[in-house]
PDB file of C-alpha atoms in Angstrom:
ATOM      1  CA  UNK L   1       0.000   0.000   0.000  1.00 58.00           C
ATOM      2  CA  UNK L   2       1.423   2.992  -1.065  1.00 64.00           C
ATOM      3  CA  UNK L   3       2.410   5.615   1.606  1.00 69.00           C
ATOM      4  CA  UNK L   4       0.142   9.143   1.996  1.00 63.00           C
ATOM      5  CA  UNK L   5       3.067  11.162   1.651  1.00 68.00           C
ATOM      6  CA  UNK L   6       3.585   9.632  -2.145  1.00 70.00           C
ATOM      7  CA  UNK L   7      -0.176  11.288  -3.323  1.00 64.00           C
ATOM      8  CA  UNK L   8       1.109  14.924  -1.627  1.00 65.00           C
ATOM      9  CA  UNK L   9       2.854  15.208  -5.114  1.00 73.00           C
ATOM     10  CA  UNK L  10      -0.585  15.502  -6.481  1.00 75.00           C
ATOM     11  CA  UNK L  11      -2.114  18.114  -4.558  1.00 78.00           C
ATOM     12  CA  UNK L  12      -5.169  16.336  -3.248  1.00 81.00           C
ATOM     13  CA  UNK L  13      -6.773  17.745  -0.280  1.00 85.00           C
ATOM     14  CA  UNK L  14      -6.857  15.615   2.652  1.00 86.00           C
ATOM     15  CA  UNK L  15     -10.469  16.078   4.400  1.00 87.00           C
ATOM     16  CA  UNK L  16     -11.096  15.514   7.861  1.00 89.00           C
ATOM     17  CA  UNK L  17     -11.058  17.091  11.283  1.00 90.00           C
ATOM     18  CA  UNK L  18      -8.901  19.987  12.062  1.00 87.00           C
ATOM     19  CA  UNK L  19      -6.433  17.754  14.656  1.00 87.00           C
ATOM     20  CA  UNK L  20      -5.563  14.789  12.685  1.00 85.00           C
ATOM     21  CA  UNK L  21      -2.560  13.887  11.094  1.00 84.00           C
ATOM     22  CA  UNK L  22      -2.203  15.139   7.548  1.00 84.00           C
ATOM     23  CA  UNK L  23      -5.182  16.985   6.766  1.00 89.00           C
ATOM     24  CA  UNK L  24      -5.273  19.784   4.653  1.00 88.00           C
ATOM     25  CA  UNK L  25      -8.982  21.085   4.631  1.00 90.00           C
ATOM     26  CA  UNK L  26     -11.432  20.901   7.485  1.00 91.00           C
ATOM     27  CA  UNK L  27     -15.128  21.801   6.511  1.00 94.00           C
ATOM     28  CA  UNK L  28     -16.991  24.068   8.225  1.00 96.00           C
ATOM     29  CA  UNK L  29     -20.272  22.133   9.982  1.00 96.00           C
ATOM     30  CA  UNK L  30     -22.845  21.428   7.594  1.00 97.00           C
ATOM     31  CA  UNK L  31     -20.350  22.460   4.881  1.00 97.00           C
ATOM     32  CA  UNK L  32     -20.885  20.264   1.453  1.00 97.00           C
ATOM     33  CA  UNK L  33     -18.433  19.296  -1.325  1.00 95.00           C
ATOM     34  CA  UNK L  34     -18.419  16.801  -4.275  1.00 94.00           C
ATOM     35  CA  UNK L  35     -16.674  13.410  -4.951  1.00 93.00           C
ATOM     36  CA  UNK L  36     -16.931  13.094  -8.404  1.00 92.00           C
ATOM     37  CA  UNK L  37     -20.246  14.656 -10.241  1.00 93.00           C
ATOM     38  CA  UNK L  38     -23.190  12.279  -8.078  1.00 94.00           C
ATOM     39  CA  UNK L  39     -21.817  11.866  -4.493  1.00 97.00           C
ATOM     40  CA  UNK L  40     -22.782  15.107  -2.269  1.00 97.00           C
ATOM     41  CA  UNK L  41     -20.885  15.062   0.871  1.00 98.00           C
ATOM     42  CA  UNK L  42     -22.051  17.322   4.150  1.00 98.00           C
ATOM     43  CA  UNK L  43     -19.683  17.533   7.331  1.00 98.00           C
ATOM     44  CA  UNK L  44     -21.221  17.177  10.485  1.00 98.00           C
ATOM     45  CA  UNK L  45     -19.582  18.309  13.113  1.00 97.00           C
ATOM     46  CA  UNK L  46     -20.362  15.942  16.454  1.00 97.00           C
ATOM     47  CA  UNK L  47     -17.971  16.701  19.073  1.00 96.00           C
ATOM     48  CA  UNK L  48     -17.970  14.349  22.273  1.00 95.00           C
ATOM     49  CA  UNK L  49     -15.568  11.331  21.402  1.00 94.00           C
ATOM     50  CA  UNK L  50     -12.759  13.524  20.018  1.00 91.00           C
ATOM     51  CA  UNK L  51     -13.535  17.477  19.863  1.00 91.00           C
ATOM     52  CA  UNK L  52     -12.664  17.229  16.163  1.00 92.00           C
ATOM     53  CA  UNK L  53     -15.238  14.180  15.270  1.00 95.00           C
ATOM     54  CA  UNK L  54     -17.093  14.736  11.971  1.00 97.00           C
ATOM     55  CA  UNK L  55     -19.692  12.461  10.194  1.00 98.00           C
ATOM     56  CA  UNK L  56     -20.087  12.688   6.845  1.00 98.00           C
ATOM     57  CA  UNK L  57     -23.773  12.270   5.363  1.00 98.00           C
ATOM     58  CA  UNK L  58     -22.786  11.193   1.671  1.00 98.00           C
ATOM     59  CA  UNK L  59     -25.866  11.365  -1.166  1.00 97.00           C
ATOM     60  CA  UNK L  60     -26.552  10.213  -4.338  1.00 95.00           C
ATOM     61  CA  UNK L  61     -29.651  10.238  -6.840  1.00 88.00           C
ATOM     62  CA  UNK L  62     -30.546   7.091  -5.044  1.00 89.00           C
ATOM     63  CA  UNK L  63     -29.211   6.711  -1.355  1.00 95.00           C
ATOM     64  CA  UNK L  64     -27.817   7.999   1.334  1.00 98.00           C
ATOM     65  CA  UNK L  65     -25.241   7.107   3.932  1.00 98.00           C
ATOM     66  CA  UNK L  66     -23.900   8.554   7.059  1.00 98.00           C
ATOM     67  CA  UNK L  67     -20.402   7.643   8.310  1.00 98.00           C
ATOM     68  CA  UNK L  68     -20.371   7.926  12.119  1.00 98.00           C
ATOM     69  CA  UNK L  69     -16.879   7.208  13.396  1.00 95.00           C
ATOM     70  CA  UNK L  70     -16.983   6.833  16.639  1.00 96.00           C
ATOM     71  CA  UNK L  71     -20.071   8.926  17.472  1.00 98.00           C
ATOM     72  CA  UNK L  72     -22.587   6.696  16.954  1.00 98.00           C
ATOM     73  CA  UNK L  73     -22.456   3.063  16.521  1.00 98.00           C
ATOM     74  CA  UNK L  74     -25.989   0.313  15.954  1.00 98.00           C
ATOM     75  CA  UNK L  75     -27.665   0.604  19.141  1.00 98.00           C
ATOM     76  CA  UNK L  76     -24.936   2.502  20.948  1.00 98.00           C
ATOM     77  CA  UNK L  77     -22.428   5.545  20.572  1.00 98.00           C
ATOM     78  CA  UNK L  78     -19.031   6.064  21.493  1.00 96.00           C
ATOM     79  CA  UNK L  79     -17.279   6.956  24.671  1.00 96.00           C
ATOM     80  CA  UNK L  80     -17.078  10.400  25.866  1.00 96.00           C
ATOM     81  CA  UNK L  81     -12.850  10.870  26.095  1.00 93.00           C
ATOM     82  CA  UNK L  82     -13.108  14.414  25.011  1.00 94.00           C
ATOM     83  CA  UNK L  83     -16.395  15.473  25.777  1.00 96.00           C
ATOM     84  CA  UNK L  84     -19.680  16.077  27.595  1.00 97.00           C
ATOM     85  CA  UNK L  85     -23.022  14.039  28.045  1.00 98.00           C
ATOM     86  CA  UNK L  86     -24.739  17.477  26.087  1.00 98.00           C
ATOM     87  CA  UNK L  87     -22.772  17.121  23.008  1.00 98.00           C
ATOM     88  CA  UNK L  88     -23.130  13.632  22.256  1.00 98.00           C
ATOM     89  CA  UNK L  89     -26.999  14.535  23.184  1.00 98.00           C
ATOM     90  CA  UNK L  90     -26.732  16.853  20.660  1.00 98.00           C
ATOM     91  CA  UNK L  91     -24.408  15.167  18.055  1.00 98.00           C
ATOM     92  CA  UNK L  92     -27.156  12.231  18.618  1.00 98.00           C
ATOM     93  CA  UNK L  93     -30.338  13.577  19.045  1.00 98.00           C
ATOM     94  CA  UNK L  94     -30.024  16.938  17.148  1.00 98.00           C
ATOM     95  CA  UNK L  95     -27.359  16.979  14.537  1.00 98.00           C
ATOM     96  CA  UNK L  96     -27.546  12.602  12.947  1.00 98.00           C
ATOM     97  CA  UNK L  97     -31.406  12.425  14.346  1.00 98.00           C
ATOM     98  CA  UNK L  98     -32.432  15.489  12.171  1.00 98.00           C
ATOM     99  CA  UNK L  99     -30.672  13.423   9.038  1.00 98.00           C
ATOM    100  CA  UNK L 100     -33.424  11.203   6.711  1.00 97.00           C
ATOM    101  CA  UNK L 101     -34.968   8.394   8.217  1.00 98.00           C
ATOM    102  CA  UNK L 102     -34.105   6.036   5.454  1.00 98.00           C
ATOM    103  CA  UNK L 103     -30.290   7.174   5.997  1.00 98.00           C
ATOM    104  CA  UNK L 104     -27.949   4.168   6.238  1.00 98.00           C
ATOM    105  CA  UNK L 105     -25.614   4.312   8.814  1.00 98.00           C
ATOM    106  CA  UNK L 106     -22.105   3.390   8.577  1.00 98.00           C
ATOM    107  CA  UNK L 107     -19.947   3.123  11.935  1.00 98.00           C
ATOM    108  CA  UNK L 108     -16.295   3.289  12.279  1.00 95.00           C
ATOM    109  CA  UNK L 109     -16.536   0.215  14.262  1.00 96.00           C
ATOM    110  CA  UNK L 110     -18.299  -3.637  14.813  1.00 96.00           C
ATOM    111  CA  UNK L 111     -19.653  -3.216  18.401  1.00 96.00           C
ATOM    112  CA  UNK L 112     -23.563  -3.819  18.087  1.00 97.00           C
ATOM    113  CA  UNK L 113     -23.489  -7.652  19.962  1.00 96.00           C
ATOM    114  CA  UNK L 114     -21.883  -5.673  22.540  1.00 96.00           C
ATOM    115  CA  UNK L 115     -24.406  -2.986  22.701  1.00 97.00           C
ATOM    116  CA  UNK L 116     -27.122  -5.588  22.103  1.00 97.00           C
ATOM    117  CA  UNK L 117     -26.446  -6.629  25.668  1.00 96.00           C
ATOM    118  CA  UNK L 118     -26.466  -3.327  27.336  1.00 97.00           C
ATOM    119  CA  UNK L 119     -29.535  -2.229  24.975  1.00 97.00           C
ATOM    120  CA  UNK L 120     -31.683  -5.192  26.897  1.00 96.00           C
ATOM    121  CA  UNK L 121     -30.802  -3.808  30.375  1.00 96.00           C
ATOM    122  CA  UNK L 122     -31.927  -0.784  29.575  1.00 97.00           C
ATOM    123  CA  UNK L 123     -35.382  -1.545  26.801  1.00 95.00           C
ATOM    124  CA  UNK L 124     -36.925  -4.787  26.127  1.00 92.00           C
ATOM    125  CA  UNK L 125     -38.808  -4.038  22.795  1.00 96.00           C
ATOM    126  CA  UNK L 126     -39.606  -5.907  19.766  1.00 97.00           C
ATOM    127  CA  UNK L 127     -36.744  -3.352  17.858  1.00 96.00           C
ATOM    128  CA  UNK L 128     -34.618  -4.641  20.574  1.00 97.00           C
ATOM    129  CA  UNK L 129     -35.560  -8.089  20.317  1.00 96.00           C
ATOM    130  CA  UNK L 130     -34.970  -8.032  16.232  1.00 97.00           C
ATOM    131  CA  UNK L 131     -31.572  -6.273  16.559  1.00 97.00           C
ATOM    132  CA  UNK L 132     -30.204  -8.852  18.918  1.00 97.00           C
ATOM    133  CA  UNK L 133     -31.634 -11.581  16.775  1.00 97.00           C
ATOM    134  CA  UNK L 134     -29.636 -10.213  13.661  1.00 97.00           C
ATOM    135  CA  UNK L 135     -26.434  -9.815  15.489  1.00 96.00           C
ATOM    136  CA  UNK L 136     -26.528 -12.958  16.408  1.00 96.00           C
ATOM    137  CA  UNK L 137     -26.689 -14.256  13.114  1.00 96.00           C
ATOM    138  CA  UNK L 138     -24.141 -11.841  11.379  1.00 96.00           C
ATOM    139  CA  UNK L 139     -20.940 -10.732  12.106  1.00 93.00           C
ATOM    140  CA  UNK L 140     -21.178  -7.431  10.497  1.00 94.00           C
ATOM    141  CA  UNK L 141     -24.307  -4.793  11.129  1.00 95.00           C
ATOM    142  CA  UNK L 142     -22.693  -1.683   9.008  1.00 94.00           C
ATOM    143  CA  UNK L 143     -25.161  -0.431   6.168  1.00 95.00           C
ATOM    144  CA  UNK L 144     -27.596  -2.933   7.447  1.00 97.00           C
ATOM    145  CA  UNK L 145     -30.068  -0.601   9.498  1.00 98.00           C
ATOM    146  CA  UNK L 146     -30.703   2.875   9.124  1.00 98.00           C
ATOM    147  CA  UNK L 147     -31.240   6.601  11.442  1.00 98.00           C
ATOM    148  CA  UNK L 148     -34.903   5.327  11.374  1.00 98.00           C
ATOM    149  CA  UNK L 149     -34.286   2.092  12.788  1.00 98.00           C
ATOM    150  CA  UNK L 150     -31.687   3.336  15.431  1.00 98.00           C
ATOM    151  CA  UNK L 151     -34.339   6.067  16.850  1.00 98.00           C
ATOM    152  CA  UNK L 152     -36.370   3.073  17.504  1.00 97.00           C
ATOM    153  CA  UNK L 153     -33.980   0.944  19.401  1.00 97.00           C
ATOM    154  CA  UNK L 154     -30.903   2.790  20.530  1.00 98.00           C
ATOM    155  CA  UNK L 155     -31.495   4.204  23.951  1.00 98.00           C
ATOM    156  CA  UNK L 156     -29.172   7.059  23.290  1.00 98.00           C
ATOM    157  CA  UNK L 157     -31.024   8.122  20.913  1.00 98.00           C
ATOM    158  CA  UNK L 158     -34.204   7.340  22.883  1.00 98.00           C
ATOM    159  CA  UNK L 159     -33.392   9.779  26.611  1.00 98.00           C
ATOM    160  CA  UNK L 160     -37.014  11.077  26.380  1.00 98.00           C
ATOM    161  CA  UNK L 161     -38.553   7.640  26.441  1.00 98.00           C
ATOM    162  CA  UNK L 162     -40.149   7.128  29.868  1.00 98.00           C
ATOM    163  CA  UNK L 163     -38.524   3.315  30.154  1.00 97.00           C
ATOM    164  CA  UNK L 164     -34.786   4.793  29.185  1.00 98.00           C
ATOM    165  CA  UNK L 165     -35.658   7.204  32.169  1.00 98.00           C
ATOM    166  CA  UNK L 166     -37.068   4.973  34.599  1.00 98.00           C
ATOM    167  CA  UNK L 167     -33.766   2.675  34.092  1.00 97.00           C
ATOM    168  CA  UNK L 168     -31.252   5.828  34.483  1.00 98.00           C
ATOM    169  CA  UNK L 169     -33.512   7.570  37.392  1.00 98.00           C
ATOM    170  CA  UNK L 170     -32.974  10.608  35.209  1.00 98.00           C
ATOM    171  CA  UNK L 171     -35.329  12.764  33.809  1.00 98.00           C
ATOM    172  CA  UNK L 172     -33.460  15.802  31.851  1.00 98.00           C
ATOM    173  CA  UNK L 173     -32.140  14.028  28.658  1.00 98.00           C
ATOM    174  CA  UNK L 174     -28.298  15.465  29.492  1.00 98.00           C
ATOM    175  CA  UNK L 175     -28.764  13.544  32.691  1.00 98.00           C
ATOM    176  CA  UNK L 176     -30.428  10.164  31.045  1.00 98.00           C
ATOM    177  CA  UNK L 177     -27.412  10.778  28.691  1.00 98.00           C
ATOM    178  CA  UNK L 178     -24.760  10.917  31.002  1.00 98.00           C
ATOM    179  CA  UNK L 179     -26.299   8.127  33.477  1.00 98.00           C
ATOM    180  CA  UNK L 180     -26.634   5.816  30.253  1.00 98.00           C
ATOM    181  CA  UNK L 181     -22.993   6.511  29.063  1.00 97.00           C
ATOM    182  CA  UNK L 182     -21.706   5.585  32.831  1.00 97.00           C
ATOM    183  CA  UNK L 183     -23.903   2.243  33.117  1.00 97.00           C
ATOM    184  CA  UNK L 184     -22.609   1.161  29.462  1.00 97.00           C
ATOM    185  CA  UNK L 185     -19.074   1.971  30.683  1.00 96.00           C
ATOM    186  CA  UNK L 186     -19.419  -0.126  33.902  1.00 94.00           C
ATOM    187  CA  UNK L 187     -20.825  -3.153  32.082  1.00 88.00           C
TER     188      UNK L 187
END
């Protein structure tokens, strides 16, 4: 595999967020470029895991994807090493929650069997039920369920749900947040 510093002959921007290694354009939140003439792609700036995290919602005439990182993750999200419980609230539950139901989501990591098990702790639905039965039977979840689907299962995208509040004892969704974050983390 060739090394990065062989394309920097070429003048290609490097994309990304503003403290990682090699990058040569950070986009502004909500800020949109092309790849080639069909693929739209927005930054969205969701701060919590790193300051600098960015998903990037990617559209074509026909679909559309959202890369996560380590921001959100099937029935989960990612730990909190540079942030608060109110910006992965909002990088959750504003920012990838206001994106297109239908919007396949693509996480920088394989962790739903894990979540799985915290997710029936915390929320013993049907959604639930159907997302542990597909982990079970397939190693990989990415592209496979959508912001839709996540809104209906994933209780950190659920801290207004009575049940996600009864199990945190929290009822301000920072709190439920926060309280769900530190009961994943002591699992």
């Amino acid at each position: 595999m060739p090394a990065l510093s062989q394309f920097k002959s070429l003048s290609l921007p490097v994309i990304g967020g503003k403290d990682c290694k090699s990058v040569t354009t950070t986009p502004k939140h909500e800020e949109t470029f092309k790849i080639g003439k069909q693929i739209t792609v927005k930054a969205l700036h969701t701060p919590c895991h790193t300051q600098d995290s960015i998903c990037w919602l990617m559209e074509d005439r026909d679909e559309k994807v959202v890369f996560t990182g380590d921001t959100l993750f099937i029935g989960g999200c990612g730990r909190f090493f540079e942030g608060t419980p109110a910006q992965m609230h909002t990088a959750l539950n504003k920012t990838l929650a206001a994106l297109p139901d239908d919007t396949k989501v693509y996480p920088g990591h394989e962790y739903t069997k894990q979540n799985v098990n915290f997710l029936t702790t915390v929320l013993q639905t049907e959604t639930v039920k159907n997302l542990q039965k597909f982990a079970e039977n397939n190693q990989q979840t990415q592209g496979k369920f959508t912001i839709g689907d996540e809104k209906q299962y994933n209780v950190f995208m659920r801290v207004d749900d009575p049940t996600v509040q009864k199990a945190t004892g929290k009822t301000d969704p920072v709190d439920v947040m926060g309280k769900l974050r530190e009961m994943k983390n002591n699992m």
